[in-house]
XYZ file of C-alpha atoms in Angstrom:
376
model
C -4.476 -17.219 36.799
C -6.566 -20.020 38.314
C -6.973 -23.008 35.996
C -10.210 -24.484 34.770
C -10.843 -27.880 36.274
C -13.667 -28.893 33.978
C -16.292 -27.516 31.665
C -18.703 -27.143 34.529
C -16.162 -25.369 36.689
C -15.280 -23.074 33.846
C -18.801 -22.150 32.887
C -21.347 -22.900 35.583
C -22.493 -20.198 37.923
C -22.606 -20.683 41.669
C -25.540 -22.717 43.096
C -28.844 -21.057 42.655
C -29.719 -18.889 45.670
C -33.218 -18.465 46.998
C -33.339 -14.824 45.982
C -32.768 -13.848 42.363
C -29.074 -13.535 41.627
C -27.681 -10.596 39.696
C -27.794 -11.018 35.950
C -24.394 -11.434 34.346
C -23.524 -10.846 30.712
C -20.898 -13.583 30.788
C -20.886 -17.084 32.189
C -18.590 -17.666 35.072
C -15.004 -18.158 33.968
C -11.455 -17.618 35.158
C -10.895 -14.960 37.751
C -9.328 -11.819 36.293
C -5.582 -11.732 36.279
C -3.941 -9.478 38.779
C -2.347 -6.283 37.489
C 1.086 -7.817 37.983
C 0.128 -10.921 36.001
C -1.278 -8.817 33.173
C 1.905 -6.751 32.976
C 4.199 -9.793 32.972
C 2.326 -11.665 30.237
C 3.231 -11.660 26.540
C 5.485 -8.761 25.588
C 5.417 -6.947 22.237
C 7.992 -4.568 20.702
C 7.351 -1.069 22.007
C 8.729 0.739 18.947
C 5.539 0.430 16.887
C 3.380 1.755 19.721
C 5.757 4.645 20.312
C 5.400 5.426 16.593
C 1.610 5.237 17.001
C 1.715 7.643 19.935
C 3.914 10.089 18.009
C 1.483 10.126 15.082
C -1.700 10.218 17.162
C -0.773 12.686 19.922
C -2.006 16.231 19.468
C 0.068 17.608 22.337
C 3.086 16.842 24.498
C 0.728 16.179 27.390
C -1.166 13.511 25.442
C 2.128 11.956 24.352
C 3.385 11.781 27.941
C 0.136 10.288 29.227
C 0.067 7.716 26.436
C 3.668 6.675 27.120
C 2.843 6.244 30.811
C -0.228 4.171 29.927
C 2.004 2.046 27.717
C 4.382 1.520 30.632
C 7.279 3.529 29.207
C 9.075 6.616 30.374
C 10.692 9.021 27.944
C 13.906 6.991 28.052
C 12.121 3.768 27.199
C 10.503 5.404 24.189
C 13.938 5.711 22.572
C 14.973 2.095 23.203
C 14.433 -0.041 20.050
C 14.480 -3.206 22.182
C 11.905 -2.038 24.747
C 8.806 -4.212 25.108
C 5.304 -3.573 26.426
C 2.458 -5.745 27.709
C -0.944 -6.391 26.185
C -2.480 -4.571 29.144
C -0.339 -1.507 28.429
C -1.330 -1.556 24.773
C -5.028 -1.792 25.650
C -4.696 1.135 28.101
C -2.899 3.266 25.542
C -5.393 2.638 22.769
C -8.320 3.293 25.127
C -6.770 6.637 26.069
C -6.161 7.616 22.439
C -9.679 6.545 21.416
C -11.101 8.853 24.067
C -9.124 11.610 22.371
C -10.575 10.870 18.966
C -8.264 8.278 17.418
C -9.656 7.820 13.867
C -10.957 4.403 12.880
C -8.579 4.353 9.894
C -5.513 5.116 11.995
C -4.148 1.571 11.780
C -3.849 1.889 8.009
C -2.028 5.211 8.323
C 0.411 3.787 10.868
C 1.131 0.683 8.788
C 1.882 2.754 5.690
C 4.298 4.889 7.706
C 6.460 1.995 8.950
C 9.746 1.668 7.051
C 11.487 -1.743 6.788
C 14.374 -0.393 8.888
C 11.942 0.145 11.762
C 11.615 -3.635 12.072
C 15.060 -3.631 13.728
C 16.935 -6.963 13.389
C 14.435 -8.569 11.045
C 14.196 -5.394 8.994
C 17.950 -5.489 8.402
C 17.723 -9.167 7.422
C 14.925 -8.461 4.935
C 17.017 -5.778 3.262
C 19.860 -8.260 2.683
C 17.651 -10.918 1.036
C 18.367 -11.847 -2.585
C 14.693 -11.738 -3.672
C 11.382 -10.565 -2.230
C 10.433 -14.235 -1.917
C 13.521 -14.880 0.211
C 12.607 -11.865 2.331
C 9.091 -13.237 2.860
C 10.503 -16.587 3.952
C 12.582 -14.743 6.557
C 9.531 -12.747 7.635
C 7.487 -15.931 8.076
C 10.270 -17.608 10.066
C 10.934 -14.697 12.411
C 7.639 -12.787 12.362
C 7.438 -12.887 16.152
C 10.290 -10.340 16.158
C 7.939 -7.894 14.453
C 4.984 -8.841 16.625
C 4.396 -11.989 18.702
C 0.732 -11.066 18.315
C 0.520 -12.526 14.801
C 1.770 -15.337 12.605
C 2.669 -14.993 8.920
C 2.500 -18.091 6.745
C 4.001 -18.372 3.271
C 2.778 -21.148 0.965
C 4.948 -21.203 -2.197
C 3.435 -22.339 -5.496
C 4.585 -22.746 -9.077
C 2.517 -19.796 -10.320
C 1.538 -17.899 -7.179
C 2.534 -17.853 -3.527
C -0.028 -17.365 -0.766
C 0.610 -15.140 2.240
C -1.643 -15.627 5.265
C -1.616 -13.569 8.465
C -3.524 -14.687 11.570
C -3.666 -13.346 15.147
C -1.852 -15.252 17.871
C -2.372 -13.268 21.088
C -5.715 -12.506 22.800
C -6.367 -8.903 21.711
C -9.707 -7.280 22.472
C -11.930 -6.943 19.355
C -11.240 -3.220 18.823
C -7.525 -3.649 19.347
C -7.409 -6.681 17.059
C -9.123 -4.707 14.277
C -6.570 -1.900 14.542
C -3.649 -4.338 14.574
C -4.903 -6.187 11.499
C -5.053 -2.869 9.645
C -1.516 -2.030 10.771
C -0.101 -5.413 9.732
C -1.846 -5.340 6.341
C -0.673 -1.815 5.503
C 2.839 -2.468 6.852
C 3.121 -5.587 4.659
C 2.081 -3.514 1.647
C 4.695 -0.900 2.519
C 7.409 -3.507 3.173
C 6.876 -5.379 -0.101
C 6.841 -2.144 -2.051
C 10.072 -0.998 -0.411
C 11.862 -4.320 -0.917
C 11.003 -4.796 -4.582
C 12.792 -3.134 -7.483
C 9.614 -3.722 -9.527
C 6.159 -2.208 -8.885
C 3.769 -4.110 -6.650
C 1.567 -6.406 -8.746
C -2.233 -6.146 -8.517
C -3.847 -8.826 -6.373
C -6.979 -9.534 -4.362
C -6.539 -9.379 -0.589
C -9.190 -11.406 1.216
C -9.762 -9.931 4.655
C -11.814 -11.904 7.173
C -13.720 -9.116 8.854
C -16.853 -7.112 8.198
C -16.633 -4.062 5.958
C -15.655 -1.256 8.381
C -16.778 2.359 8.394
C -13.348 3.406 7.091
C -13.424 0.978 4.136
C -12.556 3.778 1.699
C -9.163 4.094 3.415
C -8.049 0.752 1.959
C -7.896 2.394 -1.477
C -4.493 3.771 -0.410
C -3.107 0.226 -0.695
C -3.138 0.336 -4.508
C -2.829 -1.765 -6.630
C -4.158 -4.283 -4.092
C -7.906 -4.853 -4.130
C -9.430 -5.467 -0.709
C -12.250 -8.018 -0.470
C -14.201 -8.192 2.779
C -15.328 -11.789 3.278
C -16.771 -14.036 5.955
C -14.308 -16.658 7.176
C -13.859 -19.078 10.038
C -11.068 -17.066 11.641
C -9.893 -13.420 11.665
C -6.928 -12.480 9.502
C -6.165 -11.917 5.830
C -4.569 -13.651 2.862
C -3.308 -12.729 -0.600
C -1.685 -14.439 -3.574
C 1.359 -12.898 -5.306
C 2.922 -13.970 -8.636
C 5.833 -16.362 -8.112
C 7.921 -14.740 -10.861
C 7.590 -11.337 -9.185
C 8.693 -12.787 -5.854
C 11.779 -14.372 -7.436
C 13.043 -11.243 -9.188
C 16.584 -10.494 -7.973
C 16.998 -7.419 -5.763
C 19.766 -5.038 -6.804
C 20.251 -3.805 -3.237
C 20.696 -7.249 -1.669
C 23.805 -8.078 0.373
C 23.742 -11.885 0.777
C 27.167 -11.870 2.438
C 25.707 -10.069 5.456
C 22.497 -12.086 5.575
C 23.906 -15.104 7.451
C 25.189 -12.890 10.269
C 21.946 -10.932 10.617
C 19.814 -14.081 10.436
C 21.878 -15.671 13.211
C 21.042 -12.671 15.390
C 17.364 -13.055 14.519
C 17.516 -16.729 15.448
C 19.004 -15.864 18.816
C 16.417 -13.166 19.501
C 13.440 -15.369 18.672
C 14.154 -17.840 21.487
C 11.360 -17.858 24.034
C 9.108 -15.368 22.228
C 6.777 -17.991 20.757
C 6.306 -19.603 24.179
C 5.394 -16.388 26.010
C 1.609 -16.628 25.590
C -0.808 -19.092 27.177
C -2.305 -21.169 24.378
C -5.721 -21.151 26.050
C -5.948 -17.358 25.835
C -5.359 -17.486 22.090
C -7.847 -20.337 21.577
C -10.449 -18.389 23.537
C -9.866 -15.293 21.393
C -10.232 -17.252 18.153
C -13.412 -18.996 19.287
C -14.952 -15.749 20.581
C -14.112 -13.982 17.329
C -15.952 -16.506 15.167
C -18.571 -17.932 17.518
C -19.770 -21.319 16.325
C -17.777 -21.324 13.068
C -14.435 -22.285 14.579
C -13.974 -26.016 15.173
C -11.186 -27.687 17.090
C -9.572 -29.137 13.965
C -9.335 -25.737 12.336
C -8.025 -24.048 15.469
C -5.397 -26.781 15.845
C -4.331 -26.321 12.219
C -3.984 -22.568 12.714
C -1.810 -23.226 15.755
C 0.385 -25.585 13.732
C -0.383 -28.705 15.778
C -2.596 -31.782 15.793
C -5.955 -31.961 17.590
C -4.377 -34.247 20.164
C -1.493 -31.851 20.830
C -3.909 -28.941 21.171
C -5.971 -30.875 23.735
C -2.872 -31.915 25.652
C -1.439 -28.400 25.815
C -4.778 -26.912 26.845
C -5.039 -29.595 29.519
C -1.674 -28.560 30.936
C -3.186 -25.099 31.445
C -6.244 -26.632 33.122
C -8.443 -25.746 30.153
C -10.231 -27.461 27.277
C -11.484 -26.562 23.823
C -14.993 -27.602 24.837
C -14.999 -25.167 27.763
C -13.647 -22.320 25.621
C -16.253 -23.001 22.943
C -19.130 -23.226 25.438
C -18.091 -20.020 27.148
C -17.969 -18.210 23.792
C -21.448 -19.499 22.918
C -22.927 -18.372 26.222
C -21.333 -14.926 26.007
C -22.745 -14.538 22.517
C -26.149 -15.779 23.678
C -26.298 -13.324 26.573
C -25.480 -10.387 24.320
C -28.129 -11.398 21.794
C -30.782 -11.909 24.488
C -29.991 -8.546 26.053
C -30.419 -6.949 22.616
C -33.924 -8.430 22.396
C -33.370 -11.402 20.079
C -35.883 -14.242 20.303
C -34.725 -17.397 22.082
C -35.146 -19.497 18.930
C -33.048 -17.068 16.889
C -30.328 -17.053 19.537
C -30.276 -20.850 19.557
C -29.694 -20.872 15.808
C -27.000 -18.170 15.998
C -25.149 -20.161 18.644
C -25.199 -23.410 16.684
C -27.865 -25.370 18.579
C -30.215 -27.686 16.708
C -33.292 -26.211 18.379
C -34.412 -23.856 21.127
C -34.924 -26.691 23.623
C -31.304 -27.859 23.424
C -30.117 -24.278 23.753
C -32.378 -23.648 26.755
C -31.040 -26.741 28.544
C -27.424 -25.685 27.942
C -28.186 -22.135 29.091
C -29.906 -23.345 32.264
C -26.926 -25.583 33.114
C -24.678 -22.521 32.942
C -26.841 -19.966 34.722
C -29.454 -21.933 36.694
C -32.284 -20.064 34.976
C -33.784 -20.153 31.443
C -32.807 -17.798 28.603
C -36.306 -16.315 28.548
C -35.749 -14.971 32.079
C -32.387 -13.489 31.067
C -34.142 -11.729 28.204
C -36.888 -10.358 30.484
C -34.465 -9.252 33.195
C -32.382 -7.363 30.653
C -35.422 -5.251 29.826
C -35.864 -6.695 26.339
C -39.428 -6.685 25.129
């Protein structure tokens, strides 16, 4: 993937031609990755997507086509260590959506995943002395479940906070499905690990109330709260005494061996994704709300480290943020929003500042983009 040399190179369109140039929804950015590059990017465990295909397929033909879209043959579908690319996942979900994949399917899949299906980490969780110990293992080795997300555990004297955030650059539809899967799978895992009933708690989810909101009632006794936040993900607080209750089925003697295998398997997984792709996803998801300090904190690094690592990829936070603003602006203009309203939505102090930034990117004013899109 070609690198970005500067903000201007990342965002600015080609020099203005004499004749009107075709309108583009997005400012100029990186060239698309080749098919080979897309397939050799971050890899995720195939087993969950095979499970998804099994549940969602209404015929053997659909199952076979979905497995091919995923990049697996029938043999690969039976391999618990098989991995698939983000591109394969996007293809598979697009195919299944065309065949009527329900919006609430992520919740159904998450509830169907047993702890044993998590392979090495699942076995480690089952050996843990308490649910709290199991959560610490899950946070440490969560990339074995999915490199696409990070789980953070913040212990407290009365309650412990669990936070889940995305890490890989999923498309918006795919990210929404994955967040549902991870939330429901966490509910199922905690319920299966504990010898005591799940305690009631509020789960704060950072996305708009979806059309399938009633489906979250299946996650009783958790109460789902849809809230605005500066980044996509979810968090919940669980009682510390519940987390520290001893598990009768624990086998601590086996835990050290299984954890050593987890430690070996995790090597390299966390370094498989380009940081710039993830930063771009987070900024696009939240528009102007996500600042560099917050993004750096989510990534577990300082602002300076974030800038340095982005620079090694030929990218910058400023360029990612500007591109996200311009993409958002173009969509709003094409939907007929007034220039002043778009300026406010995109975080500019006034329409004049927004118009200057827009012209630098596209070589024409936002009012022309609005007219050329057919907006009244």
